[in-house]
Structure formats: C-alpha cells, structure tokens
XYZ file of C-alpha atoms in Angstrom:
725
model
C -22.071 -15.369 -14.256
C -24.988 -16.401 -11.894
C -26.652 -13.909 -9.073
C -28.831 -13.876 -6.708
C -32.066 -11.077 -7.626
C -31.703 -8.519 -4.877
C -34.177 -5.603 -4.784
C -31.162 -3.624 -4.958
C -30.750 -4.919 -8.166
C -27.640 -5.163 -10.411
C -27.372 -1.085 -13.509
C -28.319 -2.317 -16.147
C -26.851 -5.756 -16.640
C -27.678 -6.471 -20.580
C -27.157 -3.148 -22.384
C -27.482 -5.062 -25.073
C -25.603 -4.340 -28.112
C -23.763 -6.102 -30.682
C -23.439 -7.837 -33.576
C -27.011 -9.868 -34.375
C -26.758 -13.367 -33.082
C -23.885 -12.727 -30.202
C -24.648 -14.774 -27.415
C -25.053 -13.730 -24.043
C -23.506 -15.335 -20.830
C -22.851 -14.742 -18.085
C -24.669 -11.748 -16.907
C -25.768 -11.529 -13.742
C -28.811 -10.281 -12.620
C -30.904 -7.655 -10.468
C -34.304 -8.124 -7.898
C -36.418 -6.001 -7.471
C -38.730 -6.992 -5.075
C -37.786 -8.247 -1.388
C -38.984 -11.848 -1.707
C -36.379 -12.477 -4.424
C -36.260 -16.331 -4.624
C -34.701 -16.819 -7.718
C -31.269 -17.374 -9.029
C -31.414 -16.467 -13.084
C -28.601 -17.833 -15.173
C -28.296 -15.861 -18.757
C -27.071 -17.850 -21.740
C -28.086 -15.606 -24.877
C -30.195 -12.553 -25.903
C -30.507 -12.229 -29.424
C -29.891 -9.341 -30.729
C -27.293 -7.517 -28.472
C -28.651 -4.362 -31.211
C -31.737 -4.096 -32.523
C -31.609 -3.101 -36.206
C -34.010 -2.441 -39.171
C -34.668 -5.846 -39.723
C -34.919 -7.102 -36.201
C -38.312 -8.947 -35.812
C -37.603 -10.535 -32.156
C -35.813 -10.035 -29.098
C -35.360 -13.580 -27.535
C -33.765 -14.509 -24.322
C -32.363 -17.749 -23.406
C -31.325 -18.732 -19.835
C -32.273 -20.999 -16.440
C -33.461 -19.628 -12.889
C -32.108 -22.008 -9.666
C -34.862 -21.328 -6.292
C -32.665 -19.627 -4.140
C -35.197 -19.251 -1.528
C -36.493 -21.020 1.508
C -39.367 -22.932 0.144
C -41.010 -24.439 -3.168
C -42.172 -21.660 -5.852
C -45.378 -22.936 -7.758
C -46.842 -21.332 -11.226
C -43.385 -19.881 -12.084
C -44.107 -17.075 -14.810
C -42.283 -14.999 -17.571
C -42.653 -11.497 -19.135
C -40.568 -8.964 -21.084
C -41.684 -5.651 -20.229
C -39.515 -1.968 -21.017
C -39.458 1.983 -20.332
C -39.402 4.743 -22.005
C -37.007 5.218 -24.967
C -33.457 7.250 -23.402
C -32.028 8.775 -25.550
C -30.113 11.829 -23.187
C -26.868 11.335 -20.880
C -28.842 12.255 -17.903
C -31.843 9.570 -18.275
C -29.199 6.976 -19.429
C -26.609 7.879 -15.776
C -29.952 7.944 -13.844
C -30.800 4.309 -15.541
C -27.638 2.730 -14.730
C -26.717 4.495 -11.075
C -30.128 3.478 -9.915
C -31.964 0.213 -11.884
C -34.721 0.510 -9.666
C -35.841 3.280 -11.619
C -36.545 0.764 -14.162
C -39.510 -0.278 -13.191
C -41.003 3.365 -12.487
C -40.472 4.035 -16.420
C -42.506 1.179 -16.783
C -45.761 1.782 -15.364
C -47.785 2.095 -17.414
C -45.885 -0.345 -19.047
C -45.433 -1.827 -21.977
C -45.062 -5.705 -21.953
C -45.199 -8.811 -23.610
C -47.868 -11.428 -21.748
C -46.701 -14.167 -19.311
C -45.681 -16.986 -20.933
C -45.107 -20.105 -18.441
C -41.555 -21.286 -17.550
C -42.318 -24.239 -14.799
C -45.515 -25.570 -12.544
C -43.192 -26.038 -9.307
C -39.725 -25.454 -8.601
C -38.576 -27.104 -5.519
C -35.677 -25.285 -3.367
C -32.405 -26.133 -5.049
C -33.802 -27.181 -8.143
C -33.063 -24.964 -11.871
C -35.225 -25.167 -14.541
C -34.301 -23.735 -18.340
C -36.332 -20.578 -20.166
C -36.699 -19.091 -22.926
C -39.017 -16.135 -23.802
C -39.245 -14.735 -27.981
C -41.308 -11.306 -28.234
C -41.821 -9.230 -30.496
C -39.989 -5.892 -31.422
C -43.562 -4.932 -33.370
C -46.680 -6.414 -33.090
C -49.998 -5.595 -32.521
C -50.542 -7.548 -29.674
C -47.723 -8.159 -26.906
C -44.592 -6.365 -28.894
C -41.728 -4.005 -27.032
C -43.040 -1.545 -29.420
C -39.583 -0.062 -30.414
C -40.803 2.576 -31.951
C -38.158 5.141 -31.698
C -34.005 5.449 -31.748
C -32.243 4.757 -28.444
C -31.948 3.191 -25.621
C -34.259 1.343 -24.347
C -35.048 0.133 -19.709
C -35.689 -3.610 -20.164
C -36.924 -5.579 -17.071
C -37.139 -9.612 -17.339
C -40.049 -10.130 -14.705
C -40.425 -13.543 -13.056
C -43.982 -13.987 -11.346
C -44.609 -17.111 -8.843
C -46.488 -18.381 -6.187
C -44.708 -19.649 -3.027
C -45.423 -22.061 -0.355
C -47.466 -20.792 1.790
C -48.034 -17.351 0.380
C -49.405 -15.958 -2.974
C -48.922 -15.013 -6.309
C -46.265 -12.503 -6.297
C -42.907 -11.191 -8.166
C -40.378 -13.714 -7.601
C -37.429 -11.854 -9.212
C -36.510 -9.401 -12.067
C -33.738 -8.877 -14.169
C -32.819 -5.171 -15.841
C -31.350 -4.729 -19.230
C -30.637 -2.088 -21.633
C -31.583 -2.587 -25.209
C -30.150 -0.488 -27.794
C -31.817 0.624 -31.003
C -29.687 1.642 -33.796
C -32.461 1.512 -36.403
C -36.563 1.616 -35.645
C -37.748 -2.078 -36.775
C -38.985 -2.263 -40.122
C -37.895 1.006 -41.070
C -34.892 2.072 -42.504
C -31.106 1.791 -41.867
C -29.323 3.822 -39.484
C -27.535 6.930 -41.507
C -23.910 7.276 -39.057
C -23.079 11.064 -38.729
C -20.934 12.786 -41.531
C -17.970 13.197 -38.457
C -18.022 10.131 -36.880
C -17.570 9.712 -33.005
C -13.392 9.421 -32.683
C -13.073 6.545 -30.968
C -10.037 4.891 -28.505
C -9.627 1.857 -26.087
C -7.325 1.228 -23.840
C -6.445 -2.625 -23.009
C -4.712 -2.981 -19.954
C -2.624 -6.039 -19.237
C -1.949 -5.916 -15.043
C -1.430 -8.445 -12.988
C -3.955 -8.315 -9.622
C -0.934 -7.739 -7.358
C 2.520 -8.325 -7.764
C 3.717 -11.868 -6.917
C 7.474 -11.754 -6.233
C 8.586 -11.811 -2.879
C 12.115 -12.808 -3.082
C 14.205 -12.234 -6.073
C 17.824 -13.418 -5.341
C 20.631 -11.474 -6.646
C 23.096 -15.478 -6.369
C 21.314 -16.723 -9.703
C 19.053 -18.810 -7.751
C 14.940 -18.774 -8.954
C 13.167 -15.889 -8.452
C 10.097 -17.363 -5.176
C 6.681 -16.575 -5.569
C 4.134 -15.981 -3.024
C 1.588 -18.065 -5.207
C 1.092 -19.936 -8.122
C -2.070 -18.020 -9.558
C 0.191 -15.751 -12.375
C 0.196 -19.069 -13.718
C -2.862 -19.948 -14.315
C -4.380 -16.695 -14.803
C -1.492 -16.733 -18.410
C -2.973 -20.315 -18.902
C -6.569 -19.399 -19.269
C -7.838 -17.317 -16.157
C -8.053 -12.973 -16.812
C -4.693 -12.349 -18.472
C -4.853 -15.321 -21.249
C -8.461 -14.039 -22.185
C -7.452 -10.329 -22.830
C -4.231 -11.324 -24.649
C -6.565 -14.225 -26.849
C -9.828 -12.564 -26.927
C -7.341 -9.854 -29.231
C -5.824 -11.677 -30.997
C -8.496 -14.093 -32.615
C -10.753 -11.066 -33.509
C -7.459 -9.687 -35.060
C -7.600 -13.001 -37.100
C -10.859 -12.133 -38.287
C -10.238 -8.385 -38.688
C -7.195 -7.054 -40.262
C -7.745 -3.718 -38.628
C -9.526 -5.058 -35.354
C -6.355 -2.944 -33.439
C -6.469 0.058 -34.337
C -8.578 1.418 -31.555
C -6.635 -0.470 -28.967
C -3.620 1.382 -26.738
C -2.276 -1.753 -24.788
C -1.565 -0.609 -21.683
C 1.335 -2.987 -19.673
C 2.581 -2.790 -16.018
C 6.785 -3.310 -16.921
C 6.857 -5.641 -13.324
C 4.392 -7.687 -15.036
C 6.378 -8.231 -18.297
C 9.439 -8.802 -16.369
C 7.970 -10.861 -13.689
C 6.553 -13.137 -16.539
C 10.416 -13.652 -17.886
C 11.297 -14.738 -14.247
C 8.641 -17.363 -14.643
C 9.377 -18.336 -17.988
C 13.463 -18.757 -16.883
C 11.568 -20.899 -13.968
C 10.979 -19.685 -10.180
C 9.875 -21.455 -6.985
C 6.645 -21.301 -4.926
C 6.334 -20.584 -0.834
C 4.068 -22.355 0.419
C 1.793 -21.376 3.471
C 4.478 -23.531 5.548
C 7.027 -21.827 4.801
C 8.409 -24.126 2.557
C 8.435 -23.513 -2.015
C 7.671 -25.581 -4.097
C 8.759 -26.190 -7.953
C 6.173 -23.411 -10.084
C 4.364 -25.151 -13.249
C 3.692 -22.100 -14.603
C 7.485 -21.903 -17.122
C 5.959 -22.512 -20.984
C 3.063 -20.613 -19.906
C 4.706 -17.680 -19.286
C 7.109 -17.341 -22.738
C 4.005 -18.530 -24.136
C 1.958 -15.452 -23.467
C 5.291 -13.405 -23.451
C 5.804 -14.377 -26.669
C 1.983 -13.665 -27.706
C 1.942 -10.434 -26.245
C 5.250 -9.172 -28.205
C 3.714 -10.635 -31.410
C -0.125 -8.933 -30.518
C 1.609 -5.308 -29.911
C 4.610 -5.175 -31.959
C 3.957 -1.522 -34.131
C 0.262 -0.934 -31.860
C -0.260 1.959 -29.220
C 1.731 1.241 -25.989
C 1.705 2.716 -22.921
C 3.678 1.965 -20.338
C 2.447 2.160 -16.666
C 5.095 3.202 -13.850
C 6.681 0.066 -12.868
C 4.285 -2.555 -10.355
C 1.426 0.042 -11.413
C 2.888 2.260 -8.186
C 0.174 4.442 -5.984
C 2.385 7.833 -6.928
C 0.500 9.905 -4.918
C 0.401 8.051 -1.784
C 4.604 7.636 -2.412
C 4.655 11.141 -2.968
C 3.153 12.308 0.033
C 5.487 10.089 1.747
C 8.342 11.764 0.293
C 10.434 8.847 -0.855
C 10.517 10.482 -4.545
C 13.610 7.932 -5.498
C 11.217 5.233 -5.142
C 8.962 7.607 -7.671
C 11.500 8.058 -9.374
C 12.355 4.470 -9.823
C 8.806 3.454 -11.098
C 8.691 6.052 -13.641
C 12.248 4.916 -15.318
C 11.207 2.139 -15.640
C 8.863 2.298 -18.301
C 11.900 2.027 -20.859
C 11.982 -1.497 -19.844
C 8.612 -2.440 -21.520
C 10.570 -1.360 -24.924
C 13.139 -3.721 -24.485
C 10.907 -6.791 -23.105
C 8.904 -5.655 -26.247
C 10.279 -4.205 -29.040
C 7.349 -1.124 -29.033
C 8.299 1.809 -28.048
C 5.568 2.569 -25.858
C 4.199 5.801 -25.627
C 6.644 8.691 -24.003
C 5.731 9.845 -20.172
C 2.393 8.509 -20.767
C 0.590 8.163 -17.130
C -3.138 6.335 -16.114
C -3.114 7.253 -12.786
C -5.526 5.016 -10.526
C -9.018 6.805 -10.000
C -8.308 8.953 -12.787
C -6.640 11.648 -10.889
C -3.876 13.027 -9.311
C -2.629 15.573 -5.950
C -1.035 19.333 -7.258
C 2.290 17.684 -5.744
C 2.385 14.677 -7.263
C 1.487 16.159 -10.854
C 4.649 18.807 -9.947
C 6.578 15.650 -9.392
C 6.363 14.598 -12.754
C 5.831 17.802 -14.890
C 10.032 18.027 -13.263
C 10.849 15.218 -14.973
C 9.754 16.725 -17.950
C 6.566 16.597 -20.930
C 3.910 14.565 -19.239
C 0.905 13.364 -20.659
C -1.868 11.834 -17.934
C -5.281 9.986 -18.657
C -7.479 11.501 -16.266
C -11.369 10.900 -16.015
C -12.944 13.450 -17.893
C -15.156 14.587 -13.855
C -11.824 15.116 -12.847
C -10.711 18.026 -15.288
C -11.464 21.181 -14.285
C -12.727 23.785 -16.620
C -11.415 22.644 -19.947
C -11.685 24.903 -22.937
C -11.258 24.272 -25.867
C -10.321 20.714 -27.587
C -7.795 17.383 -26.127
C -5.265 17.384 -24.933
C -5.840 20.006 -22.228
C -2.417 22.021 -21.185
C -2.451 21.539 -16.936
C 1.051 23.959 -16.951
C 4.718 23.380 -17.316
C 5.193 20.115 -18.959
C 1.840 19.051 -17.992
C -1.304 18.093 -20.199
C -4.058 15.759 -19.499
C -6.268 13.731 -22.116
C -9.061 13.286 -20.307
C -11.273 9.578 -20.610
C -15.059 9.194 -21.207
C -16.649 9.356 -17.290
C -19.928 7.701 -18.204
C -18.169 4.853 -20.074
C -16.192 4.498 -17.403
C -18.086 4.076 -14.918
C -20.916 1.752 -16.524
C -17.750 -0.376 -17.089
C -17.051 -0.438 -13.434
C -17.762 -3.238 -11.413
C -20.100 -2.235 -9.143
C -20.415 -3.804 -5.342
C -23.142 -6.284 -5.354
C -21.431 -9.606 -5.178
C -23.431 -13.162 -5.278
C -23.424 -16.054 -2.733
C -20.474 -17.333 -4.410
C -18.986 -14.353 -4.267
C -19.256 -13.095 -7.915
C -18.534 -9.708 -8.416
C -21.251 -8.262 -10.878
C -19.559 -7.805 -14.017
C -20.710 -4.424 -16.054
C -19.592 -5.000 -18.943
C -23.090 -4.281 -20.762
C -23.136 -0.806 -19.188
C -20.154 -0.305 -21.227
C -21.033 -1.524 -24.270
C -24.849 0.403 -23.687
C -22.849 3.793 -23.182
C -20.281 2.990 -25.758
C -22.923 2.681 -28.465
C -25.110 5.762 -26.823
C -21.966 7.794 -27.967
C -21.303 6.683 -31.338
C -24.554 6.352 -32.866
C -26.890 8.475 -30.826
C -24.607 11.259 -29.355
C -21.904 12.334 -32.372
C -20.893 15.866 -32.650
C -18.256 16.774 -34.735
C -14.952 16.102 -33.205
C -16.284 14.488 -31.000
C -13.667 11.992 -29.250
C -14.054 8.929 -26.724
C -11.668 7.352 -25.074
C -12.127 4.307 -23.131
C -10.800 2.720 -20.198
C -12.441 -0.206 -18.459
C -11.424 -1.358 -15.000
C -7.372 -1.611 -14.991
C -7.515 -5.212 -13.766
C -9.963 -6.299 -16.230
C -11.858 -9.580 -15.569
C -15.099 -9.904 -17.957
C -15.093 -13.053 -19.638
C -13.832 -14.221 -22.980
C -17.381 -14.628 -25.147
C -18.168 -10.126 -23.199
C -14.626 -9.238 -24.255
C -15.157 -10.528 -27.347
C -18.874 -8.695 -28.296
C -16.934 -5.802 -26.357
C -15.083 -5.872 -29.869
C -17.238 -6.788 -31.734
C -19.660 -4.137 -30.611
C -17.299 -1.649 -31.026
C -15.859 -2.666 -34.697
C -19.462 -2.818 -35.908
C -20.110 0.225 -35.220
C -16.958 1.176 -37.080
C -17.670 -0.342 -39.921
C -21.347 1.402 -40.172
C -18.995 4.324 -40.027
C -20.462 5.769 -36.598
C -16.648 5.517 -34.950
C -13.778 5.658 -36.537
C -10.119 4.766 -34.860
C -8.482 7.347 -32.947
C -4.786 7.285 -32.531
C -4.057 8.016 -29.188
C -0.418 8.043 -29.662
C -0.883 10.852 -32.168
C -2.485 12.737 -29.469
C 0.026 12.495 -27.439
C 3.144 13.251 -29.621
C 1.185 15.808 -30.736
C -0.067 19.779 -29.710
C -2.375 20.638 -26.888
C -5.049 22.044 -28.506
C -7.311 22.796 -25.245
C -6.851 24.183 -21.540
C -7.605 22.844 -18.443
C -7.999 24.838 -14.286
C -5.995 21.611 -12.976
C -7.525 18.098 -11.625
C -9.858 17.632 -8.998
C -8.580 15.728 -5.939
C -11.014 14.615 -3.911
C -10.709 13.508 0.124
C -12.368 10.889 -1.428
C -8.812 9.887 -3.682
C -6.632 10.372 -1.294
C -8.589 8.403 0.890
C -8.754 6.038 -1.254
C -4.429 5.470 -1.378
C -2.124 3.397 -0.035
C -2.985 4.004 3.996
C -0.413 6.125 5.817
C 1.071 4.163 7.923
C 2.351 1.242 4.734
C 3.865 3.995 2.931
C 5.062 5.613 6.667
C 6.928 1.868 6.890
C 8.114 1.752 3.107
C 9.644 5.629 3.718
C 11.620 3.682 6.508
C 12.852 0.593 5.006
C 13.904 3.771 1.683
C 15.967 5.483 3.944
C 18.042 2.253 5.365
C 18.454 1.027 1.534
C 20.040 4.462 0.411
C 22.096 4.963 3.490
C 23.574 1.496 2.562
C 23.814 2.549 -1.194
C 25.492 6.175 -0.397
C 27.294 5.488 2.967
C 27.954 1.348 4.276
C 28.343 -0.515 1.014
C 31.207 -0.046 -1.686
C 32.995 -1.758 -4.053
C 35.343 -4.520 -3.046
C 38.703 -5.021 -5.659
C 38.906 -8.455 -5.366
C 35.026 -8.974 -5.965
C 33.825 -6.424 -8.404
C 30.489 -6.445 -7.268
C 28.960 -3.202 -7.909
C 26.659 -2.439 -4.795
C 23.356 -1.081 -6.005
C 23.419 -4.086 -7.895
C 22.966 -5.978 -4.580
C 20.096 -3.995 -3.282
C 18.724 -3.072 -5.996
C 16.281 -6.137 -6.403
C 15.080 -5.289 -2.766
C 14.303 -1.645 -4.248
C 12.087 -3.291 -6.879
C 10.915 -5.035 -3.988
C 9.803 -1.837 -2.183
C 8.366 -0.019 -5.320
C 6.350 -3.295 -5.505
C 4.856 -2.562 -1.965
C 3.475 0.743 -3.170
C 1.525 -0.724 -5.714
C -1.760 0.669 -6.229
C -3.187 -3.606 -6.112
C -2.964 -2.738 -2.830
C -4.898 0.391 -2.363
C -7.999 -1.978 -1.286
C -5.471 -4.352 1.056
C -3.669 -2.101 3.624
C -3.306 -5.514 5.545
C -1.041 -7.135 2.498
C -0.077 -3.791 1.839
C 1.735 -3.803 5.063
C 2.402 -7.482 5.340
C 4.634 -7.131 1.471
C 6.376 -3.680 2.947
C 7.483 -6.161 5.770
C 8.864 -8.767 3.738
C 11.214 -6.165 2.565
C 11.973 -5.484 5.651
C 13.061 -8.854 6.223
C 15.163 -9.187 3.559
C 17.017 -5.844 4.397
C 17.727 -7.669 7.635
C 18.632 -10.475 6.693
C 20.684 -8.789 4.349
C 22.363 -7.119 7.213
C 22.531 -10.092 9.484
C 25.578 -11.563 6.889
C 27.484 -8.499 9.038
C 28.876 -8.939 12.689
C 30.595 -9.471 15.855
C 31.599 -12.885 16.167
C 31.306 -14.093 19.762
C 34.549 -15.471 21.138
C 32.479 -17.955 22.680
C 35.172 -18.018 26.235
C 35.761 -16.164 28.769
C 39.085 -13.243 27.672
C 41.249 -11.985 30.028
C 42.863 -8.290 30.403
C 46.001 -8.446 32.671
C 46.188 -4.634 33.016
C 44.251 -2.215 32.711
C 45.085 -0.294 29.779
C 44.733 -4.040 27.916
C 42.490 -3.385 24.035
C 39.193 -5.352 24.222
C 40.013 -7.921 20.893
C 36.905 -8.081 18.581
C 36.369 -10.442 15.085
C 34.291 -9.061 13.234
C 33.079 -10.919 9.194
C 31.650 -9.412 6.830
C 29.645 -12.353 4.058
C 28.605 -9.737 1.305
C 30.661 -9.437 -1.711
C 31.440 -5.863 -1.117
C 33.161 -3.700 1.392
C 30.969 -3.105 4.052
C 31.757 0.109 6.084
C 30.493 -0.025 10.541
C 30.621 1.575 13.045
C 31.827 -0.914 16.296
C 30.005 0.186 19.484
C 30.429 -0.712 23.013
C 27.361 -0.855 25.693
C 28.274 0.851 28.954
C 29.498 -1.802 31.524
C 30.937 -0.584 34.981
C 34.535 -1.446 35.214
C 35.213 -0.624 31.801
C 35.964 2.485 30.205
C 35.621 2.592 26.386
C 36.904 5.292 24.131
C 34.768 6.551 21.206
C 32.909 4.267 18.245
C 35.946 3.199 16.332
C 34.740 2.620 12.680
C 36.325 0.113 10.045
C 36.030 -1.397 7.290
C 35.344 -4.673 6.451
C 36.385 -6.679 3.061
C 34.035 -8.407 1.044
C 33.619 -12.555 2.115
C 36.500 -11.911 5.056
C 36.893 -10.998 8.526
C 38.971 -8.819 10.410
C 40.191 -7.888 14.678
C 39.955 -5.370 15.841
C 41.382 -4.302 19.153
C 39.148 -1.983 21.049
C 41.052 0.914 23.505
C 39.479 0.696 27.306
C 40.362 1.639 30.570
C 39.917 -1.155 33.046
C 38.953 0.515 35.985
C 38.451 -2.401 38.793
C 39.144 -5.951 38.625
C 36.857 -9.120 38.227
C 34.627 -10.004 36.024
C 31.926 -8.936 33.891
C 29.823 -9.041 30.396
C 30.358 -6.343 27.836
C 28.125 -6.032 24.522
C 29.399 -4.989 21.382
C 27.407 -4.758 17.855
C 27.871 -2.495 14.716
C 25.899 -0.442 13.016
C 25.511 2.015 9.782
C 27.408 5.740 10.876
C 23.094 6.789 11.019
C 22.748 3.911 13.480
C 20.723 1.070 11.340
C 21.641 -1.745 13.124
C 23.943 -4.451 11.030
C 24.033 -7.905 12.080
C 23.705 -9.558 15.746
C 25.514 -7.759 18.401
C 28.111 -10.349 20.958
C 28.471 -10.675 24.404
C 32.308 -11.158 26.041
C 32.833 -12.469 29.058
C 35.903 -10.651 30.998
C 38.164 -10.995 33.400
C 40.288 -8.044 34.830
C 43.516 -9.284 37.270
C 45.226 -5.255 37.189
C 44.857 -2.740 38.694
C 43.061 -0.185 38.751
C 44.002 3.726 39.561
C 41.411 3.873 42.331
C 43.013 0.074 43.216
C 46.916 1.484 42.613
C 45.378 4.481 44.556
C 44.286 2.777 47.802
C 46.814 0.833 47.807
C 49.267 3.708 48.022
C 47.590 5.209 50.354
C 47.281 2.542 52.970
C 50.522 1.779 52.647
C 51.477 5.207 53.558
C 49.531 5.207 56.485
C 51.206 2.228 57.437
C 54.336 3.617 56.807
C 53.519 6.073 59.138
C 52.003 4.220 62.175
C 55.201 1.993 62.410
C 56.850 5.375 61.927
C 55.250 6.601 64.602
C 55.555 3.708 66.559
C 59.122 4.023 67.181
C 58.889 7.124 67.705
C 57.671 6.434 70.661
C 59.428 4.403 71.528
C 62.852 5.246 71.275
C 61.046 8.800 72.812
C 60.309 6.577 76.499
C 63.905 4.752 76.044
C 65.163 8.188 76.603
C 63.118 8.895 78.798
C 63.788 5.894 81.083
C 67.474 6.278 80.237
C 67.040 10.311 81.951
C 65.189 9.239 85.015
C 67.948 6.726 85.663
C 70.591 8.780 85.572
C 68.773 11.114 88.092
C 68.026 8.734 90.681
C 71.915 7.652 90.259
C-alpha cells in the first residue's frame, strides 16, 4: 500500500510487533512537514518485535517523487523517542503522530544514509536502512522494555530550494526484551485473549430474489471477486493457512458471520444473474467460487466459536427507532439459519452492534426477547464493577471489547491520491503486545474487535495471527473462551451503555428508515388482510412476500450508515418490487364504450388476478357528474383468474361520460392500474322524467284552458244571437 506523505501524518503506521523476520508489506507512510514530496512504499521491517537477541532494525522499501519538482541529495535516518510504558502515552502517540517529532528532540538517531543523488518527478528508487539497536554510535539504544515511537526521516534538496525534510514515516516499535539482556519473563497469570474474526460483506448484494424458481439478481458481481481473491477470501484463507501450521491456532478466534452473506453465497452457488448499468442482466461468473468459499467456511468454523449477526448486519437502533419491530424480529430470528448452513451452533442471543453500543429502547427490545449478551465498546460501558460479563438489567448483559486495540485497528480517515484507505493493523499489533506483554494484570481479559469489514492485506493478517500466537506460545496471553463467558454467569454489574448524540447521528438516516417503515406497513397489510391461500394453488402468502420482507431488512443494513443515498435506493427498490407484485391485480379496460339502457343499469367491471393466491380487494368508482355509484364493493379474486362484477349505480342524466374505476386494499394501498370506462346512457333519469311529466301536465292544462275559452266564447255568441231574436 502506498501513501503520499502529508503533514497530518498517519497514526503509528508500523507498531511493529510480530515474529522475527516477518515482512511488512503495503504499509502507509506519514508526513511530518508541509513540503511532503515523497511517496513511500514499505516492503519489510525486520524484526517486528525486538527481542533479547535482536542486533539491528532493517527497513526496506521504495520512495517515489510525488511532488512538483526534482529532489536532490536524498538521505534517510531512523530516530526514536522515549519509551511509551503507559496506556496514556500510547493513546497520545496513536491519536497524534506529530507528537512523535516532539518526543525525538533531542533525538536518539542514526546517521543520515544516502538514498539517491537525484529523483525527478514521478521517478522511484529503492532504499534500505539498517540501524543497530545497541552500539556506541548511531544506534537506537533500546535500553528499556516497552513501545518506542520511531520516525523514518527523509531529507533532501528540492529544485529551487534548500535542504529540508521531504518526508517522514512514523512507526511504533515494541521491545519485548532489551537487546543483549535476558529473555522476557511472562506474567504468572497471562492476559486472556479472544479475537472476533468478522465475515461480513461490504454491503448487501441481492436486489431481486424471485419466488418462481428463477435465478437471483445481484446489483454487481463484486462479491465474486471478494470470494475468489479479495477481502473475504483473505479473511478465510489466512486463518486456514495458519491453522494448518498450528493446530491450536483457532482457540482464541470467534467467527462473526452475517446470515445474509451465507444466504447470498448459497444463492450464488446455484447460479445467479447480475444487473448491468443499463438495466440488462448477465450471467454471474462466481458460482464455483462461492461454493468453494462456503465449503471452506464450514470446515473452518466446525466446532469453533461462532457469533451470528442480525440478518444483513441490520442497524438495530435505527429500525427500532422507526417502529419497525417486525423487521427487527426477523433480523434476530434468522441467526438460527447460520447453524443450518454451517453445521455449527452459534452463541445464543449474542449481538455485536455497529459502533459498540445501543440505545435504551433497543436494549429493551432485545431483553424482551430473552437473555441477550451485547458485545460493546468498553468506553461505552457505564460504571462497570467486578468482572465480565456485566449485568445491565433483566435478561441483559454485556461483554466489552478492548477500546484501545479496537480504535488502533480502525482505519483512519486519511487516504492517498489513489483513494486507498490507511491501514492501521500495525497500530493494533502494538496495542495487542502492550496489553499482553507490558500491562498484564491478574484476571485481565482482552477481547479484540477489529473493523467489521476488515480490509487488511494477506500479509497484515498473517502478521497479526503470528503475533497473537507468538505471545501465546511465550506465555504472555492465553485463549479466552468467549463461548464460556456467554453461557456462564454474570460476574459484575454496569449502569448501562452510553448512547450519545454522535452514536445517534451515525445511524441509518431517519428519512430512509421512514421509507422502510412505510413499505413495512404495506407488506404486513398484504400478509394479514389482503392475500389468502387459494385451495387450487396452495401457495402460502407469507412465502410470496418473504423475499421482499428480507430485502426490506437488507435495506436497513448498517452497511448503509455512511451511504444514505444507497440506503434510500435500496429501500426504493423494495417498494418497486411490492408495486410490481400488486400490479398483477387490476381492473381490465374493456377498450370500447359501454351503453347503459336504464337508470339503474349496473356498471360492468372485469377484474384479473395474476398472483398464485386469492386477493381481497375493494372496488372504487370515481366521482362523475350524472352517475351515483353505491358504496365501494369488496371482492375476493381467485388465484390466477378473472372475475366479472356489476356495480350498482344510478344514472341521473343521459349522454356520454367517463368513469374511473380502481382497486385498493381496505387500508387504501393501490392495487394495479385504474381503468377508465366510457359510458353511453340512453335512459331517462328521475329528473328527466319529472321535467317531462311537468311539461306534459302544463301542456294538457293549456289545451284544456284554450278549449274552455273557446266553448265559453261560443256560448256567449249563441246567447247574443238569441237575444237579438
């Protein structure tokens, strides 16, 4: 791994502490000056741990001119600061690498050794520096046991400039025994050590899991690369290789496995599809790789300590806060599937939350489900008393992991120009040796929790394992049975777990969990009130919705904590799947105008159901002038069938008009698409009849009145004629 040297520097790159002669590969460099002009590749640092027989420290690697001008007269020296023999001093060195410079004034250092006469922009050259640990002149003088801050200091003359520091590499060098003295003596009661070994994918991969027997669709084929030669392969293969050399190598490890990863790899082994950027799909290439990796994990974990994460490493606090208890229950219940897949029973009700802590509400939910052990950050445990495990309350306990080791293993924020994250595994090695070799107290136990999605290189993991087992073979540490702690009694108490505003802000964002909660409500409504088993098909509605339920759980994965846009997209994809399912139940458009012959002619509707289950739906008719539909009609549509329905309605006018008809659940969720009916009415409504009757009555009255006038006028005429006679 290469890193451009910057002033900010990196925290204790090589807290070098492993077996004598082990190579140091791919370690990041740290800059100590503004004019950081070199990029440094470290190949080896020998030895990793200084022992009584150590005579010299050798560092080899390569420097590259990454600045904007030529650098001449490049030379290097190695210098050290005062020994760090307290936890406070070690924390200060890890949190502020620049403090290393202050510790080296006045410096104990070697003489400058030439590296290159001239180095043009972009040009590289190898370097090697060997410094004696104890000598009369130019030695590091490692005369005390402990951890030493060491600086690899490069000086040079930039073009148009003068001699200055052009780069620096800060490391930590542990001295287990003073060179030339006697061997290190282990404590009477060694530190008890257990290491979590996480097998967790970077993020959920599956975007569609069909129920009709077709193959699963993945968002990308990155998991195939990870299983074949990438991160997940390395995590498994490094332990397999070490276990082959040392039969007791697994005693201190506890494998942390995500049930979703196991399910996903199992799906891959059976054949899968990958969705391309343009929406098309192609055949995934990792089926055989997936099966091989899965077989190796089964072999590796057989009879070993295993912890099953909640499904998809779901963000328990975020989903609990969003009132999606049903999804939390699914995530917790699926830990049992790990035993089915691996053949090894995981530790009972044990959770390792992202961030090392949980809020009170989530803890209450866990306690309500039975006795639960939370693996927490030791810094988050309030007022611990006694020994681990600590009681937190009814059905609730905690086993804290070592915060110093965990924080030193955590990747730092700095990245080089290629975007490669800083590796901090050497920091973890330094603190591990410090705990076991220099700070062992009777009854002390150290639980190591590396990053959840550990991205250490094969060489780094090998060094880590070798260091751990070297300390064990020398009697500085002994395996801690984590399974025994989980199944055993509580031996201490604590006042709870701290959950700060920072912890809350790190959760999957509230807008995303609100979206998840809305889709969750629809899914539960479908299973409870809308979908029913059909006698002719015998398909359980729960089986139909199950893939989408688990997809919704995956959308709440803690992997999305730093990726809110991807989290939103994942939840939206599940909503799209639910919509696609519901679109199979709809009102069929007749495609032609319909004629109504009378005022109470019913509206003919044809409903189709493409699902393999019976659907209960409500028929809704839109408001249309001239039409008065009756109350919404609830119908049950058989599986894979279509049914006609005639909706009672009253026509209040003749003519042509449009009516919109659609289906919903009782709760208002839309089913399928709506239909627009074109209607022709030739009937007379009640108003028309009343108007016509009134007009007829008026006409009769007028005709009668006219006849009456004519008869009366004729009578008057006869009377006048008679009077004239």
